[in-house]
Short mmCIF file of C-alpha atoms (C1' of nucleotides) in Angstrom, two decimals:
data_model
loop_
_atom_site.label_atom_id
_atom_site.label_comp_id
_atom_site.label_asym_id
_atom_site.label_seq_id
_atom_site.Cartn_x
_atom_site.Cartn_y
_atom_site.Cartn_z
CA MET A 205 -16.74 14.07 -200.53
CA LYS A 206 -14.85 16.73 -198.57
CA ASN A 207 -11.34 16.58 -197.21
CA ALA A 208 -9.14 13.71 -198.14
CA PRO A 209 -8.68 11.14 -195.43
CA ALA A 210 -4.93 11.10 -194.87
CA LEU A 211 -4.21 7.80 -193.17
CA SER A 212 -4.75 4.38 -194.56
CA SER A 213 -8.42 4.08 -193.80
CA ARG A 214 -11.17 6.45 -192.77
CA SER A 215 -11.98 4.63 -189.59
CA GLU A 216 -8.36 4.85 -188.58
CA TYR A 217 -8.39 8.58 -189.25
CA ALA A 218 -11.58 8.88 -187.15
CA ILE A 219 -10.00 6.95 -184.31
CA ASN A 220 -6.89 9.01 -184.16
CA LEU A 221 -8.72 12.28 -184.34
CA MET A 222 -11.40 11.45 -181.72
CA ARG A 223 -8.76 9.88 -179.51
CA ARG A 224 -6.72 12.98 -179.43
CA ARG A 225 -9.72 15.20 -178.90
CA ILE A 226 -10.84 13.17 -175.97
CA ILE A 227 -7.43 12.97 -174.36
CA ASP A 228 -6.73 16.67 -174.92
CA GLY A 229 -10.02 17.55 -173.31
CA GLN A 230 -11.53 19.15 -176.44
CA SER A 231 -14.41 16.71 -176.12
CA GLU A 232 -16.34 17.36 -173.02
CA PRO A 233 -16.52 14.33 -170.66
CA GLY A 234 -19.98 12.83 -170.80
CA SER A 235 -20.97 14.50 -174.05
CA LEU A 236 -22.67 12.56 -176.78
CA LEU A 237 -20.74 11.35 -179.80
CA ALA A 238 -23.57 11.00 -182.25
CA GLU A 239 -22.58 9.03 -185.30
CA VAL A 240 -24.15 11.41 -187.82
CA ALA A 241 -22.66 14.51 -186.31
CA VAL A 242 -19.14 13.09 -186.16
CA ALA A 243 -19.48 11.64 -189.60
CA ARG A 244 -20.59 14.90 -191.18
CA GLU A 245 -17.82 16.79 -189.39
CA LEU A 246 -15.10 14.38 -190.53
CA GLY A 247 -16.44 14.22 -194.00
CA MET A 248 -17.27 10.50 -194.06
CA SER A 249 -20.24 8.24 -193.63
CA ARG A 250 -21.50 6.72 -190.39
CA VAL A 251 -19.88 3.37 -191.07
CA PRO A 252 -16.24 4.18 -190.30
CA VAL A 253 -17.30 6.41 -187.45
CA ARG A 254 -19.25 3.60 -185.92
CA GLU A 255 -16.28 1.33 -186.17
CA ALA A 256 -14.06 3.96 -184.60
CA LEU A 257 -16.46 4.31 -181.63
CA PHE A 258 -16.33 0.58 -181.06
CA LEU A 259 -12.58 0.55 -180.88
CA LEU A 260 -12.45 3.66 -178.71
CA GLU A 261 -14.75 1.89 -176.28
CA ARG A 262 -12.26 -0.94 -176.07
CA ASP A 263 -9.65 1.62 -175.17
CA GLY A 264 -11.86 2.99 -172.45
CA LEU A 265 -12.17 6.43 -173.97
CA VAL A 266 -15.83 6.07 -174.92
CA GLU A 267 -18.63 4.32 -173.17
CA PHE A 268 -21.98 3.24 -174.54
CA SER A 269 -25.37 3.60 -172.97
CA GLU A 270 -27.72 0.62 -172.76
CA THR A 271 -29.34 1.86 -175.96
CA GLY A 272 -26.20 2.09 -177.91
CA ARG A 273 -25.33 5.82 -177.73
CA ALA A 274 -21.68 6.65 -177.38
CA PHE A 275 -20.46 9.18 -174.76
CA VAL A 276 -17.05 10.55 -173.96
CA LYS A 277 -15.85 8.68 -170.90
CA ASP A 278 -16.00 10.54 -167.59
CA LEU A 279 -13.34 8.92 -165.31
CA SER A 280 -13.90 9.00 -161.59
CA PRO A 281 -11.23 8.69 -158.91
CA GLN A 282 -12.41 5.16 -158.34
CA ASP A 283 -11.75 4.43 -162.02
CA PHE A 284 -8.27 5.62 -161.50
CA GLU A 285 -7.84 3.42 -158.47
CA GLU A 286 -8.87 0.44 -160.52
CA LEU A 287 -6.27 1.27 -163.13
CA PHE A 288 -3.60 1.65 -160.51
CA THR A 289 -4.59 -1.73 -158.94
CA LEU A 290 -4.17 -3.41 -162.31
CA ARG A 291 -0.90 -1.67 -163.09
CA LEU A 292 0.37 -2.92 -159.83
CA ALA A 293 -0.63 -6.43 -160.78
CA LEU A 294 0.51 -6.52 -164.31
CA GLU A 295 3.69 -4.44 -164.55
CA PRO A 296 5.88 -6.19 -161.98
CA LEU A 297 4.89 -9.45 -163.61
CA ALA A 298 5.82 -8.06 -167.01
CA ALA A 299 9.14 -6.83 -165.60
CA ARG A 300 10.01 -10.35 -164.34
CA LEU A 301 9.05 -11.94 -167.64
CA ALA A 302 10.92 -9.36 -169.64
CA ALA A 303 14.09 -9.45 -167.52
CA PRO A 304 15.99 -12.10 -169.49
CA GLN A 305 15.33 -10.31 -172.74
CA LEU A 306 16.17 -6.85 -171.42
CA LYS A 307 19.34 -8.04 -169.72
CA LYS A 308 20.63 -8.92 -173.18
CA ASP A 309 19.39 -5.75 -174.89
CA ALA A 310 18.13 -2.70 -173.03
CA SER A 311 18.90 -0.28 -175.86
CA LEU A 312 15.29 0.68 -176.43
CA LEU A 313 14.87 1.55 -172.82
CA GLU A 314 18.15 3.51 -172.75
CA LYS A 315 17.16 5.45 -175.84
CA ASN A 316 13.86 6.31 -174.25
CA ILE A 317 15.61 7.61 -171.16
CA SER A 318 18.00 9.67 -173.14
CA ILE A 319 15.09 11.39 -174.93
CA THR A 320 13.26 11.78 -171.62
CA GLN A 321 16.26 13.67 -170.12
CA ARG A 322 16.05 16.22 -172.86
CA ALA A 323 12.25 16.60 -172.80
CA LYS A 324 10.85 19.88 -171.63
CA SER A 325 7.09 19.59 -171.29
CA VAL A 326 5.13 17.54 -168.81
CA LYS A 327 3.08 16.30 -171.72
CA ASP A 328 6.14 14.86 -173.44
CA VAL A 329 7.52 13.26 -170.29
CA THR A 330 4.11 11.63 -169.69
CA ARG A 331 4.09 10.10 -173.08
CA LEU A 332 7.70 9.00 -172.84
CA ASP A 333 7.00 7.45 -169.46
CA LEU A 334 4.15 5.37 -170.79
CA GLU A 335 6.33 4.38 -173.75
CA PHE A 336 9.06 3.27 -171.39
CA HIS A 337 6.65 1.01 -169.59
CA GLU A 338 5.15 -0.26 -172.79
CA ILE A 339 8.64 -1.36 -174.05
CA ILE A 340 8.85 -3.59 -170.97
CA LEU A 341 5.39 -5.02 -171.52
CA ASP A 342 6.41 -5.65 -175.08
CA ALA A 343 9.62 -7.38 -174.03
CA SER A 344 7.68 -9.66 -171.75
CA GLY A 345 6.80 -11.71 -174.77
CA ASN A 346 3.26 -12.23 -173.51
CA THR A 347 1.11 -10.76 -176.23
CA ARG A 348 -2.02 -10.83 -174.10
CA LEU A 349 -0.30 -9.06 -171.20
CA LEU A 350 0.71 -6.35 -173.66
CA LYS A 351 -2.71 -6.03 -175.05
CA LEU A 352 -4.36 -5.77 -171.64
CA TRP A 353 -1.92 -3.03 -170.75
CA GLN A 354 -2.55 -1.20 -174.00
CA SER A 355 -6.27 -1.43 -173.38
CA MET A 356 -5.66 0.62 -170.20
CA ARG A 357 -3.19 3.06 -171.70
CA GLY A 358 -5.82 5.31 -173.18
CA GLU A 359 -7.60 5.70 -169.86
CA MET A 360 -4.31 6.50 -168.14
CA GLU A 361 -3.44 9.14 -170.72
CA LEU A 362 -6.99 10.55 -170.28
CA TRP A 363 -6.64 10.69 -166.52
CA LEU A 364 -3.21 12.25 -166.60
CA GLY A 365 -4.16 14.73 -169.19
CA ARG A 366 -7.09 15.95 -167.11
CA LEU A 367 -4.87 16.06 -164.06
CA HIS A 368 -2.30 18.21 -165.75
CA ARG A 369 -4.92 20.61 -167.04
CA SER A 370 -6.52 21.05 -163.66
CA HIS A 371 -3.63 20.79 -161.19
CA HIS A 372 -0.61 22.20 -162.92
CA LEU A 373 1.68 19.57 -161.47
CA GLN A 374 5.04 20.91 -160.45
CA THR A 375 7.21 19.83 -163.28
CA GLN A 376 10.77 20.57 -162.24
CA GLY A 377 11.21 17.72 -159.83
CA THR A 378 9.20 15.10 -161.63
CA LEU A 379 10.97 15.56 -164.96
CA SER A 380 14.39 14.46 -163.72
CA GLU A 381 13.00 12.02 -161.16
CA THR A 382 11.22 10.11 -163.88
CA ALA A 383 14.39 9.71 -165.84
CA ASP A 384 16.38 8.75 -162.71
CA ALA A 385 13.91 6.18 -161.64
CA HIS A 386 13.82 4.66 -165.09
CA ALA A 387 17.59 4.54 -165.22
CA ALA A 388 17.61 2.64 -161.94
CA ILE A 389 15.16 0.15 -163.48
CA VAL A 390 17.38 -0.35 -166.49
CA ASN A 391 20.37 -0.90 -164.25
CA CYS A 392 18.41 -3.51 -162.38
CA PHE A 393 17.57 -5.33 -165.58
CA LYS A 394 21.20 -5.37 -166.58
CA THR A 395 22.66 -6.53 -163.24
CA GLN A 396 20.04 -8.12 -161.03
CA THR A 397 17.63 -11.17 -161.10
CA PRO A 398 14.22 -11.15 -162.65
CA ALA A 399 12.71 -11.35 -159.17
CA ALA A 400 14.61 -8.17 -158.19
CA CYS A 401 13.31 -6.43 -161.23
CA GLU A 402 9.81 -7.46 -160.36
CA ARG A 403 10.17 -6.00 -156.85
CA LEU A 404 11.68 -2.75 -158.12
CA MET A 405 8.93 -2.34 -160.64
CA ARG A 406 6.38 -2.81 -157.90
CA GLU A 407 8.02 -0.09 -155.87
CA HIS A 408 8.17 2.17 -158.93
CA ILE A 409 4.39 1.83 -159.55
CA LEU A 410 3.70 2.46 -155.87
CA GLY A 411 5.83 5.55 -155.95
CA TRP A 412 4.08 6.79 -159.07
CA ARG A 413 0.80 6.40 -157.28
CA GLU A 414 2.07 8.42 -154.29
CA TRP A 415 2.99 11.22 -156.59
CA LEU A 416 -0.37 12.04 -158.07
CA PRO A 417 -2.75 14.43 -156.43
CA LEU A 418 -5.42 12.55 -154.62
CA LEU A 419 -8.25 14.57 -156.08
CA MET B 111 -24.50 -7.48 -167.99
CA LYS B 112 -24.68 -5.18 -171.02
CA ASN B 113 -21.68 -4.06 -172.88
CA ALA B 114 -21.22 -1.93 -175.92
CA PRO B 115 -24.29 -1.06 -177.92
CA ALA B 116 -27.71 -2.61 -177.42
CA LEU B 117 -27.20 -5.46 -179.84
CA SER B 118 -30.90 -5.93 -179.59
CA SER B 119 -31.32 -8.91 -181.70
CA ARG B 120 -29.47 -9.69 -184.90
CA SER B 121 -25.88 -8.97 -184.00
CA GLU B 122 -26.41 -10.58 -180.65
CA TYR B 123 -27.86 -13.63 -182.27
CA ALA B 124 -24.91 -13.76 -184.64
CA ILE B 125 -22.47 -13.47 -181.76
CA ASN B 126 -24.06 -16.27 -179.74
CA LEU B 127 -24.32 -18.58 -182.62
CA MET B 128 -20.82 -18.08 -183.95
CA ARG B 129 -19.41 -18.15 -180.43
CA ARG B 130 -20.98 -21.52 -179.76
CA ARG B 131 -19.92 -22.91 -183.13
CA ILE B 132 -16.33 -21.87 -182.59
CA ILE B 133 -16.14 -23.21 -178.98
CA ASP B 134 -17.88 -26.43 -179.90
CA GLY B 135 -15.45 -26.96 -182.74
CA GLN B 136 -18.07 -26.83 -185.47
CA SER B 137 -16.07 -24.03 -187.10
CA GLU B 138 -12.69 -25.27 -188.13
CA PRO B 139 -9.78 -23.38 -186.54
CA GLY B 140 -8.17 -21.12 -189.14
CA SER B 141 -11.16 -21.16 -191.45
CA LEU B 142 -12.36 -17.98 -193.03
CA LEU B 143 -15.44 -16.27 -191.70
CA ALA B 144 -16.53 -14.28 -194.67
CA GLU B 145 -19.10 -11.61 -193.92
CA VAL B 146 -21.29 -12.35 -196.95
CA ALA B 147 -21.34 -16.08 -196.37
CA VAL B 148 -22.19 -15.81 -192.64
CA ALA B 149 -24.73 -13.14 -193.33
CA ARG B 150 -26.53 -15.13 -195.98
CA GLU B 151 -26.45 -18.27 -193.80
CA LEU B 152 -27.90 -16.43 -190.76
CA GLY B 153 -30.45 -14.56 -192.84
CA MET B 154 -29.21 -11.08 -192.20
CA SER B 155 -27.07 -8.40 -193.85
CA ARG B 156 -23.36 -7.96 -193.50
CA VAL B 157 -23.70 -5.19 -190.99
CA PRO B 158 -24.64 -7.09 -187.84
CA VAL B 159 -22.30 -9.87 -188.80
CA ARG B 160 -19.46 -7.43 -189.15
CA GLU B 161 -20.28 -6.07 -185.74
CA ALA B 162 -20.35 -9.58 -184.26
CA LEU B 163 -16.93 -10.40 -185.74
CA PHE B 164 -15.46 -7.38 -184.06
CA LEU B 165 -16.78 -8.41 -180.71
CA LEU B 166 -15.69 -11.98 -181.14
CA GLU B 167 -12.20 -10.67 -181.81
CA ARG B 168 -12.23 -8.90 -178.56
CA ASP B 169 -13.11 -12.23 -176.94
CA GLY B 170 -10.20 -13.86 -178.67
CA LEU B 171 -12.31 -16.28 -180.68
CA VAL B 172 -11.67 -14.62 -183.96
CA GLU B 173 -8.62 -12.93 -185.42
CA PHE B 174 -8.27 -10.56 -188.29
CA SER B 175 -5.64 -10.66 -191.02
CA GLU B 176 -3.91 -7.50 -192.02
CA THR B 177 -6.29 -7.02 -194.84
CA GLY B 178 -9.39 -7.31 -192.60
CA ARG B 179 -10.45 -10.88 -193.11
CA ALA B 180 -11.72 -12.75 -190.08
CA PHE B 181 -10.60 -16.27 -189.22
CA VAL B 182 -11.49 -18.68 -186.51
CA LYS B 183 -8.80 -18.49 -183.87
CA ASP B 184 -6.29 -21.32 -183.78
CA LEU B 185 -4.91 -21.44 -180.27
CA SER B 186 -1.37 -22.75 -179.70
CA PRO B 187 0.01 -24.18 -176.47
CA GLN B 188 1.89 -20.93 -176.03
CA ASP B 189 -1.44 -19.11 -176.18
CA PHE B 190 -2.66 -21.30 -173.41
CA GLU B 191 0.52 -20.65 -171.34
CA GLU B 192 -0.15 -16.88 -171.71
CA LEU B 193 -3.70 -17.34 -170.46
CA PHE B 194 -2.45 -19.33 -167.55
CA THR B 195 0.09 -16.76 -166.62
CA LEU B 196 -2.56 -14.06 -166.58
CA ARG B 197 -5.04 -16.09 -164.59
CA LEU B 198 -2.30 -16.61 -162.06
CA ALA B 199 -1.79 -12.91 -161.91
CA LEU B 200 -5.34 -11.74 -161.82
CA GLU B 201 -7.34 -14.35 -159.88
CA PRO B 202 -5.41 -14.36 -156.61
CA LEU B 203 -5.65 -10.56 -156.64
CA ALA B 204 -9.38 -10.80 -157.27
CA ALA B 205 -9.79 -13.24 -154.42
CA ARG B 206 -8.08 -10.89 -151.97
CA LEU B 207 -10.21 -7.94 -153.11
CA ALA B 208 -13.36 -9.97 -153.05
CA ALA B 209 -12.69 -11.54 -149.64
CA PRO B 210 -14.48 -8.95 -147.42
CA GLN B 211 -17.58 -9.08 -149.62
CA LEU B 212 -17.62 -12.93 -149.82
CA LYS B 213 -17.07 -13.29 -146.11
CA LYS B 214 -20.40 -11.58 -145.61
CA ASP B 215 -22.20 -13.42 -148.37
CA ALA B 216 -20.94 -16.47 -150.18
CA SER B 217 -24.32 -17.71 -151.19
CA LEU B 218 -23.73 -17.44 -154.91
CA LEU B 219 -20.55 -19.52 -154.58
CA GLU B 220 -22.26 -22.14 -152.42
CA LYS B 221 -25.13 -22.39 -154.88
CA ASN B 222 -22.71 -22.88 -157.69
CA ILE B 223 -20.91 -25.69 -155.76
CA SER B 224 -24.15 -27.40 -154.99
CA ILE B 225 -25.07 -27.48 -158.73
CA THR B 226 -21.58 -28.66 -159.57
CA GLN B 227 -21.91 -31.62 -157.20
CA ARG B 228 -24.89 -32.81 -159.17
CA ALA B 229 -23.45 -32.14 -162.58
CA LYS B 230 -22.74 -35.11 -164.79
CA SER B 231 -20.91 -34.04 -167.85
CA VAL B 232 -17.39 -32.62 -168.15
CA LYS B 233 -18.81 -29.87 -170.26
CA ASP B 234 -21.18 -28.75 -167.51
CA VAL B 235 -18.48 -28.89 -164.88
CA THR B 236 -16.18 -26.81 -166.99
CA ARG B 237 -18.86 -24.15 -167.38
CA LEU B 238 -19.76 -24.18 -163.73
CA ASP B 239 -16.06 -23.96 -162.84
CA LEU B 240 -15.64 -20.82 -164.92
CA GLU B 241 -18.79 -19.37 -163.42
CA PHE B 242 -17.49 -20.00 -159.94
CA HIS B 243 -14.36 -18.05 -160.72
CA GLU B 244 -16.30 -15.29 -162.44
CA ILE B 245 -18.43 -14.85 -159.30
CA ILE B 246 -15.23 -14.07 -157.41
CA LEU B 247 -14.01 -11.68 -160.09
CA ASP B 248 -17.36 -9.97 -159.95
CA ALA B 249 -17.30 -9.71 -156.13
CA SER B 250 -13.86 -8.06 -156.32
CA GLY B 251 -15.68 -4.84 -157.14
CA ASN B 252 -13.02 -3.97 -159.80
CA THR B 253 -14.98 -3.64 -163.01
CA ARG B 254 -11.89 -3.57 -165.12
CA LEU B 255 -10.48 -6.63 -163.51
CA LEU B 256 -13.69 -8.41 -164.26
CA LYS B 257 -13.69 -7.27 -167.88
CA LEU B 258 -10.09 -8.36 -168.38
CA TRP B 259 -10.99 -11.84 -167.09
CA GLN B 260 -14.10 -12.00 -169.22
CA SER B 261 -12.00 -11.11 -172.25
CA MET B 262 -9.97 -14.26 -171.60
CA ARG B 263 -12.95 -16.55 -170.76
CA GLY B 264 -13.78 -17.21 -174.38
CA GLU B 265 -10.30 -18.39 -175.13
CA MET B 266 -10.24 -20.63 -172.09
CA GLU B 267 -13.54 -22.17 -173.10
CA LEU B 268 -12.12 -22.68 -176.56
CA TRP B 269 -8.99 -24.34 -175.28
CA LEU B 270 -10.73 -26.59 -172.81
CA GLY B 271 -13.33 -27.55 -175.37
CA ARG B 272 -10.71 -28.69 -177.88
CA LEU B 273 -8.90 -30.50 -175.07
CA HIS B 274 -11.95 -32.45 -174.10
CA ARG B 275 -12.66 -33.39 -177.64
CA SER B 276 -9.19 -34.67 -178.32
CA HIS B 277 -8.10 -36.13 -175.03
CA HIS B 278 -11.12 -37.47 -173.31
CA LEU B 279 -9.99 -36.32 -169.93
CA GLN B 280 -10.74 -38.74 -167.15
CA THR B 281 -13.87 -37.32 -165.62
CA GLN B 282 -14.59 -39.27 -162.51
CA GLY B 283 -11.83 -37.81 -160.34
CA THR B 284 -11.95 -34.28 -161.55
CA LEU B 285 -15.68 -33.86 -161.15
CA SER B 286 -15.71 -34.27 -157.42
CA GLU B 287 -12.31 -32.72 -156.93
CA THR B 288 -13.44 -29.49 -158.51
CA ALA B 289 -16.34 -29.20 -156.14
CA ASP B 290 -14.12 -30.08 -153.17
CA ALA B 291 -11.52 -27.52 -154.04
CA HIS B 292 -14.18 -24.88 -154.53
CA ALA B 293 -15.67 -25.77 -151.16
CA ALA B 294 -12.29 -25.28 -149.56
CA ILE B 295 -12.05 -21.85 -151.21
CA VAL B 296 -15.46 -20.84 -149.91
CA ASN B 297 -14.52 -22.02 -146.43
CA CYS B 298 -11.39 -19.88 -146.64
CA PHE B 299 -13.44 -16.85 -147.59
CA LYS B 300 -15.69 -17.38 -144.57
CA THR B 301 -13.02 -18.02 -142.03
CA GLN B 302 -9.67 -16.68 -143.07
CA THR B 303 -8.02 -13.40 -144.01
CA PRO B 304 -7.94 -11.86 -147.53
CA ALA B 305 -4.30 -12.64 -147.79
CA ALA B 306 -4.98 -16.30 -147.01
CA CYS B 307 -7.65 -16.38 -149.64
CA GLU B 308 -5.21 -14.89 -152.15
CA ARG B 309 -2.66 -17.63 -151.45
CA LEU B 310 -5.23 -20.36 -151.69
CA MET B 311 -6.46 -19.10 -154.97
CA ARG B 312 -2.94 -19.06 -156.28
CA GLU B 313 -2.52 -22.69 -155.27
CA HIS B 314 -5.82 -23.50 -156.86
CA ILE B 315 -4.83 -21.99 -160.23
CA LEU B 316 -1.47 -23.72 -160.09
CA GLY B 317 -3.17 -27.00 -159.36
CA TRP B 318 -5.60 -26.45 -162.23
CA ARG B 319 -2.62 -25.98 -164.51
CA GLU B 320 -1.02 -29.19 -163.34
CA TRP B 321 -4.15 -31.15 -164.17
CA LEU B 322 -4.31 -30.38 -167.83
CA PRO B 323 -2.62 -32.56 -170.39
CA LEU B 324 0.57 -30.85 -171.44
CA LEU B 325 -0.06 -31.30 -175.13
"C1'" DG C 123 -46.17 22.74 -159.07
"C1'" DT C 124 -45.84 18.00 -160.22
"C1'" DT C 125 -46.56 14.04 -162.83
"C1'" DC C 126 -48.12 11.83 -166.89
"C1'" DT C 127 -48.86 11.72 -171.86
"C1'" DT C 128 -47.76 12.79 -176.37
"C1'" DC C 129 -45.11 13.20 -180.32
"C1'" DA C 130 -41.78 15.30 -183.35
"C1'" DT C 131 -37.00 14.85 -183.47
"C1'" DA C 132 -32.95 12.54 -183.37
"C1'" DA C 133 -30.36 8.73 -182.96
"C1'" DT C 134 -29.15 4.00 -183.72
"C1'" DG C 135 -30.19 -0.76 -186.25
"C1'" DT C 136 -30.10 -2.78 -190.54
"C1'" DA C 137 -30.23 -3.45 -195.59
"C1'" DT C 138 -28.48 -2.70 -200.10
"C1'" DA C 139 -25.31 -0.94 -203.61
"C1'" DC C 140 -20.99 0.37 -205.30
"C1'" DC C 141 -16.05 0.46 -205.55
"C1'" DG C 142 -11.36 -0.77 -204.82
"C1'" DT C 143 -8.36 -4.35 -203.22
"C1'" DT C 144 -7.02 -8.94 -202.24
"C1'" DT C 145 -6.98 -13.66 -203.33
"C1'" DC C 146 -6.01 -17.76 -205.62
"C1'" DA C 147 -5.93 -20.73 -209.17
"C1'" DA C 148 -5.34 -21.32 -214.15
"C1'" DG C 149 -2.31 -20.44 -217.62
"C1'" DA C 150 2.13 -18.58 -219.44
"C1'" DT C 151 7.07 -18.52 -219.12
"C1'" DT C 152 11.52 -20.05 -218.00
"C1'" DA D 188 9.00 -28.84 -212.48
"C1'" DA D 189 9.23 -24.43 -210.64
"C1'" DT D 190 8.18 -19.74 -210.90
"C1'" DC D 191 5.95 -15.86 -212.72
"C1'" DT D 192 1.88 -13.55 -214.70
"C1'" DT D 193 -2.80 -12.43 -214.89
"C1'" DG D 194 -7.58 -11.83 -214.48
"C1'" DA D 195 -11.98 -13.08 -212.76
"C1'" DA D 196 -14.22 -14.03 -208.56
"C1'" DA D 197 -14.36 -13.05 -203.76
"C1'" DC D 198 -14.09 -10.04 -200.13
"C1'" DG D 199 -13.95 -6.01 -197.21
"C1'" DG D 200 -14.42 -0.58 -196.98
"C1'" DT D 201 -17.62 2.78 -197.43
"C1'" DA D 202 -21.81 5.38 -198.87
"C1'" DT D 203 -26.56 5.83 -198.91
"C1'" DA D 204 -31.28 4.70 -197.75
"C1'" DC D 205 -34.71 2.92 -195.00
"C1'" DA D 206 -36.65 0.91 -190.39
"C1'" DT D 207 -37.04 1.08 -185.68
"C1'" DT D 208 -36.43 2.77 -181.32
"C1'" DA D 209 -35.15 6.33 -177.82
"C1'" DT D 210 -35.12 10.99 -176.24
"C1'" DG D 211 -36.60 15.08 -174.30
"C1'" DA D 212 -39.44 19.04 -174.34
"C1'" DA D 213 -44.05 20.81 -174.71
"C1'" DG D 214 -48.43 20.32 -173.31
"C1'" DA D 215 -52.33 17.93 -170.63
"C1'" DA D 216 -54.23 16.30 -166.40
"C1'" DC D 217 -54.24 16.42 -161.64
#
DNA sequence: GTTCTTCATAATGTATACCGTTTCAAGATT
DNA sequence: AATCTTGAAACGGTATACATTATGAAGAAC
């Protein structure tokens, strides 16, 4: 038809494009994502678009009405509180489970920190921060735990993106503080017990929450 | 409790049927669920079947190969351990969050217990047990917490179903013990603090784990 | 002005058809 | 016997077409 779908499959292409548009705020929260309109714009049929919308709903970036229409998710402060509550429940657990593995090999975390220290934009640091945490979830060895966390990641990116666009968070302090806090966590993994790692991660998440504008 | 698109009839029908077949063990673990075959058997086209398979994957009853073929999930003991770990993380939290609400009104829980006391089959008690817990998750007021739990429910039913079929659990003791334990939890909600409810729920989940054959 | 009705439009639900890829077993090769 | 080919059948990815329902604005009734 029109433009060649770059990535492996069309639905994957549709997912990535819509995902970015939603997180970057190009798609208005609450706006309708009609299958035909999206399909025509992306140069494909409704079928892969439909599939993409299903997967984006799983990631919390899209929500369906009772009659099956897809809308760009409009997160509320309460939604964010829910996400925070779940991070606080899942991440310290993941840190404890991952501790034995990360004590042996924390190279991925260290590499992430080293890149973070050189990062310049808030956007990059946000992404690297999430990746740091995801490395830990992955190292926990609990595939379901990882998947649950990943299912919330999109919503967190969405929330943080909107926050950055509206509030212009002060970047100077947070950039280095993020790397420092992460370095402390890595040190804990290398020298302390799993229970200690769990406690530190809990404090880290609590601190992260304190940081954000209350809105 | 509506999710995703309307699923007015056909895809919903397909979901319910396949779901039951998988949990009841009529569909062999690891067997292929080819879209054409299922569609022809259920008297519909591939489209609603395809949608049903996607949603069943979200519920952990189906898994896709890299090339997109759907198979009946084959749970391993490790899978069950993961589920247990997550229940232990999420349910005590839910109990604490739900405590204020349930202190005011525990009628749904009490009704569930009353039905459980009169239940005869292990199958019924298993279902009522899960419903009891889901009532608490629902009362927590955290919609994401509830959804995460629901996404694991299918796998738990699947595991328990296979367990019952292979081990013939002794039913006499567990039937009444389930109702008794649940009654104690309700009493805790009505008279104790949220933190106490959280601790009791943790003990309850740990006890539940002890019960099951190790396999 | 407000509420109810109507109805064209728009959107999803579903079916069918085509195409490319994967699969797997029969046959070839060593 | 074990391994490597190979090709037809099976299967999923996608497009298109049709069916059904929801939506929302314009008009009717009060």
